[in-house]
PDB file of C-alpha atoms in Angstrom:
ATOM      1  CA  MET A   1     -27.712 -25.159   9.796  1.00  0.00           C
ATOM      2  CA  SER A   2     -24.893 -22.920  11.651  1.00  0.00           C
ATOM      3  CA  GLU A   3     -22.099 -24.785   9.736  1.00  0.00           C
ATOM      4  CA  SER A   4     -24.088 -24.310   6.237  1.00  0.00           C
ATOM      5  CA  VAL A   5     -23.920 -20.320   7.065  1.00  0.00           C
ATOM      6  CA  GLY A   6     -19.978 -20.950   7.939  1.00  0.00           C
ATOM      7  CA  VAL A   7     -19.365 -22.558   4.985  1.00  0.00           C
ATOM      8  CA  ARG A   8     -20.934 -19.806   2.859  1.00  0.00           C
ATOM      9  CA  GLN A   9     -19.320 -17.015   4.973  1.00  0.00           C
ATOM     10  CA  ALA A  10     -15.713 -18.612   4.249  1.00  0.00           C
ATOM     11  CA  GLN A  11     -16.709 -18.838   0.520  1.00  0.00           C
ATOM     12  CA  ALA A  12     -17.831 -15.209   0.310  1.00  0.00           C
ATOM     13  CA  GLN A  13     -14.476 -14.200   1.854  1.00  0.00           C
ATOM     14  CA  ARG A  14     -12.344 -16.527  -0.445  1.00  0.00           C
ATOM     15  CA  THR A  15     -13.881 -14.779  -3.278  1.00  0.00           C
ATOM     16  CA  ARG A  16     -13.734 -11.218  -1.774  1.00  0.00           C
ATOM     17  CA  GLY A  17     -10.076 -11.690  -1.593  1.00  0.00           C
ATOM     18  CA  ALA A  18      -9.858 -12.994  -4.914  1.00  0.00           C
ATOM     19  CA  VAL A  19     -11.341 -10.298  -6.338  1.00  0.00           C
ATOM     20  CA  LEU A  20      -9.076  -7.817  -4.186  1.00  0.00           C
ATOM     21  CA  ALA A  21      -5.700  -9.710  -5.322  1.00  0.00           C
ATOM     22  CA  ALA A  22      -7.416  -9.669  -8.947  1.00  0.00           C
ATOM     23  CA  ALA A  23      -7.831  -6.000  -8.678  1.00  0.00           C
ATOM     24  CA  ALA A  24      -4.770  -4.917  -7.138  1.00  0.00           C
ATOM     25  CA  ALA A  25      -2.787  -6.928 -10.009  1.00  0.00           C
ATOM     26  CA  VAL A  26      -5.169  -5.680 -12.818  1.00  0.00           C
ATOM     27  CA  PHE A  27      -4.438  -1.804 -11.310  1.00  0.00           C
ATOM     28  CA  VAL A  28      -0.937  -2.394 -11.315  1.00  0.00           C
ATOM     29  CA  ASP A  29      -0.937  -3.559 -15.224  1.00  0.00           C
ATOM     30  CA  GLN A  30      -3.447  -1.155 -16.199  1.00  0.00           C
ATOM     31  CA  GLY A  31      -4.474   1.319 -13.590  1.00  0.00           C
ATOM     32  CA  VAL A  32      -7.620   1.838 -11.161  1.00  0.00           C
ATOM     33  CA  GLN A  33     -10.072   2.769 -14.604  1.00  0.00           C
ATOM     34  CA  ALA A  34      -9.044  -0.992 -15.949  1.00  0.00           C
ATOM     35  CA  PRO A  35     -12.182  -2.455 -17.132  1.00  0.00           C
ATOM     36  CA  ILE A  36     -14.156  -4.387 -14.445  1.00  0.00           C
ATOM     37  CA  ARG A  37     -14.318  -7.414 -16.861  1.00  0.00           C
ATOM     38  CA  ASP A  38     -10.607  -7.862 -16.790  1.00  0.00           C
ATOM     39  CA  ILE A  39     -10.823  -8.177 -12.789  1.00  0.00           C
ATOM     40  CA  ALA A  40     -13.671 -10.336 -13.036  1.00  0.00           C
ATOM     41  CA  GLU A  41     -11.762 -12.707 -15.643  1.00  0.00           C
ATOM     42  CA  ARG A  42      -8.642 -12.662 -13.516  1.00  0.00           C
ATOM     43  CA  ALA A  43     -10.526 -13.633 -10.164  1.00  0.00           C
ATOM     44  CA  GLY A  44     -12.490 -16.442 -12.118  1.00  0.00           C
ATOM     45  CA  VAL A  45     -15.730 -14.603 -10.909  1.00  0.00           C
ATOM     46  CA  GLY A  46     -18.402 -13.253 -13.313  1.00  0.00           C
ATOM     47  CA  VAL A  47     -18.546  -9.257 -13.262  1.00  0.00           C
ATOM     48  CA  GLY A  48     -21.802  -9.557 -11.556  1.00  0.00           C
ATOM     49  CA  THR A  49     -19.999 -11.330  -8.705  1.00  0.00           C
ATOM     50  CA  ILE A  50     -17.840  -7.819  -8.209  1.00  0.00           C
ATOM     51  CA  TYR A  51     -20.413  -5.272  -8.541  1.00  0.00           C
ATOM     52  CA  ARG A  52     -22.531  -7.552  -5.669  1.00  0.00           C
ATOM     53  CA  ASN A  53     -19.327  -7.119  -3.398  1.00  0.00           C
ATOM     54  CA  PHE A  54     -18.311  -3.263  -4.539  1.00  0.00           C
ATOM     55  CA  PRO A  55     -20.978  -1.722  -5.923  1.00  0.00           C
ATOM     56  CA  THR A  56     -18.925   1.228  -7.523  1.00  0.00           C
ATOM     57  CA  ARG A  57     -15.608   1.341  -8.925  1.00  0.00           C
ATOM     58  CA  ALA A  58     -14.905   4.148  -6.240  1.00  0.00           C
ATOM     59  CA  ASP A  59     -15.933   1.149  -3.266  1.00  0.00           C
ATOM     60  CA  LEU A  60     -13.320  -1.620  -5.258  1.00  0.00           C
ATOM     61  CA  VAL A  61     -10.371   0.805  -5.321  1.00  0.00           C
ATOM     62  CA  THR A  62     -10.797   1.976  -1.654  1.00  0.00           C
ATOM     63  CA  ALA A  63     -11.092  -1.880  -0.779  1.00  0.00           C
ATOM     64  CA  VAL A  64      -7.853  -2.970  -2.580  1.00  0.00           C
ATOM     65  CA  TYR A  65      -5.892  -0.053  -1.218  1.00  0.00           C
ATOM     66  CA  ARG A  66      -7.228  -0.389   2.421  1.00  0.00           C
ATOM     67  CA  HIS A  67      -6.081  -3.701   2.483  1.00  0.00           C
ATOM     68  CA  GLN A  68      -2.914  -2.833   0.926  1.00  0.00           C
ATOM     69  CA  ILE A  69      -2.479   0.152   3.314  1.00  0.00           C
ATOM     70  CA  ASP A  70      -3.485  -2.220   6.405  1.00  0.00           C
ATOM     71  CA  THR A  71      -0.684  -4.945   5.578  1.00  0.00           C
ATOM     72  CA  CYS A  72       1.870  -1.768   5.107  1.00  0.00           C
ATOM     73  CA  THR A  73       1.301  -0.474   8.349  1.00  0.00           C
ATOM     74  CA  ALA A  74       1.220  -4.226  10.074  1.00  0.00           C
ATOM     75  CA  LEU A  75       4.246  -4.468   8.901  1.00  0.00           C
ATOM     76  CA  ALA A  76       6.258  -2.181  10.517  1.00  0.00           C
ATOM     77  CA  PRO A  77       6.031  -3.533  14.332  1.00  0.00           C
ATOM     78  CA  ARG A  78       6.562  -6.992  12.822  1.00  0.00           C
ATOM     79  CA  LEU A  79       9.923  -5.792  11.403  1.00  0.00           C
ATOM     80  CA  LEU A  80      10.883  -4.195  14.324  1.00  0.00           C
ATOM     81  CA  GLU A  81      10.827  -7.215  16.033  1.00  0.00           C
ATOM     82  CA  GLU A  82      12.125  -9.569  13.330  1.00  0.00           C
ATOM     83  CA  SER A  83      15.220  -7.122  12.372  1.00  0.00           C
ATOM     84  CA  ALA A  84      18.472  -7.170  13.628  1.00  0.00           C
ATOM     85  CA  SER A  85      18.478  -3.240  14.413  1.00  0.00           C
ATOM     86  CA  PRO A  86      15.684  -0.448  14.035  1.00  0.00           C
ATOM     87  CA  PHE A  87      17.276   0.781  10.818  1.00  0.00           C
ATOM     88  CA  ALA A  88      17.175  -2.436   9.129  1.00  0.00           C
ATOM     89  CA  ALA A  89      13.549  -2.404   9.759  1.00  0.00           C
ATOM     90  CA  LEU A  90      13.113   0.976   8.580  1.00  0.00           C
ATOM     91  CA  THR A  91      15.200  -0.069   5.446  1.00  0.00           C
ATOM     92  CA  CYS A  92      12.647  -2.792   5.112  1.00  0.00           C
ATOM     93  CA  TRP A  93       9.671  -1.010   5.529  1.00  0.00           C
ATOM     94  CA  ALA A  94      11.025   1.701   2.933  1.00  0.00           C
ATOM     95  CA  ASP A  95      11.024  -0.921   0.279  1.00  0.00           C
ATOM     96  CA  ALA A  96       7.522  -2.345   0.956  1.00  0.00           C
ATOM     97  CA  PHE A  97       6.215   1.782   1.208  1.00  0.00           C
ATOM     98  CA  VAL A  98       8.163   2.266  -2.463  1.00  0.00           C
ATOM     99  CA  GLU A  99       6.685  -0.983  -3.444  1.00  0.00           C
ATOM    100  CA  PHE A 100       3.011  -0.044  -2.385  1.00  0.00           C
ATOM    101  CA  LEU A 101       3.676   3.243  -4.080  1.00  0.00           C
ATOM    102  CA  VAL A 102       5.138   2.114  -7.665  1.00  0.00           C
ATOM    103  CA  THR A 103       2.307   0.023  -8.319  1.00  0.00           C
ATOM    104  CA  LYS A 104      -0.606   2.800  -7.417  1.00  0.00           C
ATOM    105  CA  HIS A 105      -0.416   3.298 -11.258  1.00  0.00           C
ATOM    106  CA  GLY A 106      -3.725   5.359 -11.398  1.00  0.00           C
ATOM    107  CA  LEU A 107      -4.303   6.419  -8.171  1.00  0.00           C
ATOM    108  CA  GLY A 108      -3.317   9.694  -8.346  1.00  0.00           C
ATOM    109  CA  ALA A 109      -5.787  10.411 -11.273  1.00  0.00           C
ATOM    110  CA  ALA A 110      -8.629   8.342  -9.443  1.00  0.00           C
ATOM    111  CA  LEU A 111      -8.107  10.486  -6.385  1.00  0.00           C
ATOM    112  CA  GLY A 112      -8.178  13.807  -8.126  1.00  0.00           C
ATOM    113  CA  SER A 113     -11.192  12.701 -10.009  1.00  0.00           C
ATOM    114  CA  GLY A 114     -13.882  14.247  -7.733  1.00  0.00           C
ATOM    115  CA  ASP A 115     -15.378  10.633  -6.897  1.00  0.00           C
ATOM    116  CA  PRO A 116     -16.986  10.918  -3.151  1.00  0.00           C
ATOM    117  CA  GLY A 117     -16.276   7.424  -2.778  1.00  0.00           C
ATOM    118  CA  LEU A 118     -12.192   8.149  -3.038  1.00  0.00           C
ATOM    119  CA  GLU A 119     -12.507  11.430  -0.697  1.00  0.00           C
ATOM    120  CA  ASN A 120     -10.985   9.474   2.374  1.00  0.00           C
ATOM    121  CA  LEU A 121      -8.433   7.342   0.908  1.00  0.00           C
ATOM    122  CA  HIS A 122      -5.723   9.978   1.194  1.00  0.00           C
ATOM    123  CA  ALA A 123      -6.415  10.914   4.886  1.00  0.00           C
ATOM    124  CA  LEU A 124      -6.456   6.705   5.607  1.00  0.00           C
ATOM    125  CA  MET A 125      -3.007   6.808   4.192  1.00  0.00           C
ATOM    126  CA  LEU A 126      -1.540   9.493   6.070  1.00  0.00           C
ATOM    127  CA  ASP A 127      -3.633   8.398   9.415  1.00  0.00           C
ATOM    128  CA  THR A 128      -2.109   4.882   9.388  1.00  0.00           C
ATOM    129  CA  LEU A 129       1.318   4.946   7.403  1.00  0.00           C
ATOM    130  CA  VAL A 130       2.435   8.049   9.292  1.00  0.00           C
ATOM    131  CA  PRO A 131       2.324   6.521  12.728  1.00  0.00           C
ATOM    132  CA  ALA A 132       3.718   3.526  11.452  1.00  0.00           C
ATOM    133  CA  CYS A 133       6.689   5.301  10.023  1.00  0.00           C
ATOM    134  CA  SER A 134       6.942   7.229  13.068  1.00  0.00           C
ATOM    135  CA  THR A 135       7.255   4.235  15.168  1.00  0.00           C
ATOM    136  CA  LEU A 136      10.317   3.067  13.190  1.00  0.00           C
ATOM    137  CA  LEU A 137      11.794   6.503  13.311  1.00  0.00           C
ATOM    138  CA  ASP A 138      11.276   6.363  17.083  1.00  0.00           C
ATOM    139  CA  ALA A 139      13.161   3.282  17.332  1.00  0.00           C
ATOM    140  CA  CYS A 140      15.991   4.342  15.111  1.00  0.00           C
ATOM    141  CA  ALA A 141      16.468   7.562  17.113  1.00  0.00           C
ATOM    142  CA  ALA A 142      16.309   5.839  20.571  1.00  0.00           C
ATOM    143  CA  ALA A 143      18.920   3.298  19.081  1.00  0.00           C
ATOM    144  CA  ASP A 144      20.967   6.519  17.809  1.00  0.00           C
ATOM    145  CA  GLU A 145      20.846   5.159  14.552  1.00  0.00           C
ATOM    146  CA  LEU A 146      18.947   8.132  12.453  1.00  0.00           C
ATOM    147  CA  SER A 147      19.008  12.173  12.758  1.00  0.00           C
ATOM    148  CA  LEU A 148      16.485  13.382  15.319  1.00  0.00           C
ATOM    149  CA  ASP A 149      15.180  15.893  13.478  1.00  0.00           C
ATOM    150  CA  ILE A 150      13.485  13.416  10.540  1.00  0.00           C
ATOM    151  CA  THR A 151       9.536  13.386  10.670  1.00  0.00           C
ATOM    152  CA  ALA A 152       7.539  10.327   9.432  1.00  0.00           C
ATOM    153  CA  TYR A 153       5.514  12.660   6.862  1.00  0.00           C
ATOM    154  CA  THR A 154       8.437  14.592   5.853  1.00  0.00           C
ATOM    155  CA  LEU A 155      10.364  11.135   4.842  1.00  0.00           C
ATOM    156  CA  MET A 156       7.551   9.722   3.070  1.00  0.00           C
ATOM    157  CA  ARG A 157       6.736  12.582   1.097  1.00  0.00           C
ATOM    158  CA  ALA A 158      10.438  12.406   0.307  1.00  0.00           C
ATOM    159  CA  ILE A 159      10.473   8.673  -0.561  1.00  0.00           C
ATOM    160  CA  GLY A 160       7.129   9.298  -2.178  1.00  0.00           C
ATOM    161  CA  ASN A 161       8.841  11.496  -4.711  1.00  0.00           C
ATOM    162  CA  LEU A 162      11.516   9.283  -5.409  1.00  0.00           C
ATOM    163  CA  SER A 163       8.842   6.361  -6.050  1.00  0.00           C
ATOM    164  CA  ILE A 164       7.524   8.370  -9.189  1.00  0.00           C
ATOM    165  CA  THR A 165       8.473   6.119 -11.993  1.00  0.00           C
ATOM    166  CA  GLY A 166       8.856   6.639 -15.739  1.00  0.00           C
ATOM    167  CA  PRO A 167      10.001   5.597 -19.177  1.00  0.00           C
ATOM    168  CA  ASP A 168      13.851   6.020 -17.751  1.00  0.00           C
ATOM    169  CA  TYR A 169      13.088   5.443 -14.069  1.00  0.00           C
ATOM    170  CA  ASP A 170      11.679   1.645 -12.588  1.00  0.00           C
ATOM    171  CA  GLN A 171      11.057   0.800  -9.428  1.00  0.00           C
ATOM    172  CA  ALA A 172      14.523  -0.789  -8.855  1.00  0.00           C
ATOM    173  CA  ASP A 173      15.732   3.084  -9.459  1.00  0.00           C
ATOM    174  CA  ALA A 174      13.087   4.138  -6.953  1.00  0.00           C
ATOM    175  CA  LYS A 175      14.731   1.478  -4.042  1.00  0.00           C
ATOM    176  CA  HIS A 176      17.913   2.284  -4.969  1.00  0.00           C
ATOM    177  CA  MET A 177      17.080   6.336  -4.385  1.00  0.00           C
ATOM    178  CA  VAL A 178      15.558   5.591  -1.186  1.00  0.00           C
ATOM    179  CA  ALA A 179      18.185   3.487  -0.249  1.00  0.00           C
ATOM    180  CA  THR A 180      20.521   6.323  -0.852  1.00  0.00           C
ATOM    181  CA  LEU A 181      18.347   8.926   0.986  1.00  0.00           C
ATOM    182  CA  LEU A 182      17.979   6.194   4.115  1.00  0.00           C
ATOM    183  CA  ALA A 183      21.890   5.956   4.014  1.00  0.00           C
ATOM    184  CA  GLY A 184      22.344   9.604   3.991  1.00  0.00           C
ATOM    185  CA  CYS A 185      19.818  10.608   6.879  1.00  0.00           C
ATOM    186  CA  ARG A 186      21.740   7.622   9.217  1.00  0.00           C
ATOM    187  CA  HIS A 187      23.466   8.872  12.027  1.00  0.00           C
ATOM    188  CA  THR A 188      27.073   7.316  12.397  1.00  0.00           C
ATOM    189  CA  ALA A 189      28.901   7.199  15.490  1.00  0.00           C
TER     190      ALA A 189
END
């Protein structure tokens, strides 16, 4: 009997993961107000399955972005371990952060919507991503690769501002400008 429960739990996790992946992709294409039926179709599930897992749109939006925030946060220590230098790790993380920001089409409107289910999303971003960025900046400072007067919050705000895309400014432009920003922050001997 416990094997059957384990199989059901594994299937539920796969379904939840498929819904989160589909929702993230649909949000990129259509924004967070995309029809739930489009998400269900992309995930290969019924609309009822989405509402069973995420009773409100705010629940779904929060789950998608929480997962993406957690992924971006976990990337920082891994990059520090795998990269040739702390500055290389910071550069890779900044690229991932730009991608995270650029693909959040409609999130700003959702955060300002007054939906109580979305109230904590901005705080979650700050509470998890700022310390991740701080870890990278501290490593860069210890390696004498970056100016000491740069704070994680300020850098992330600057990256955020450079990541606002529009008709004549896309993700590639944002990544280029962030790379230029980081090059300007780099401490050279």
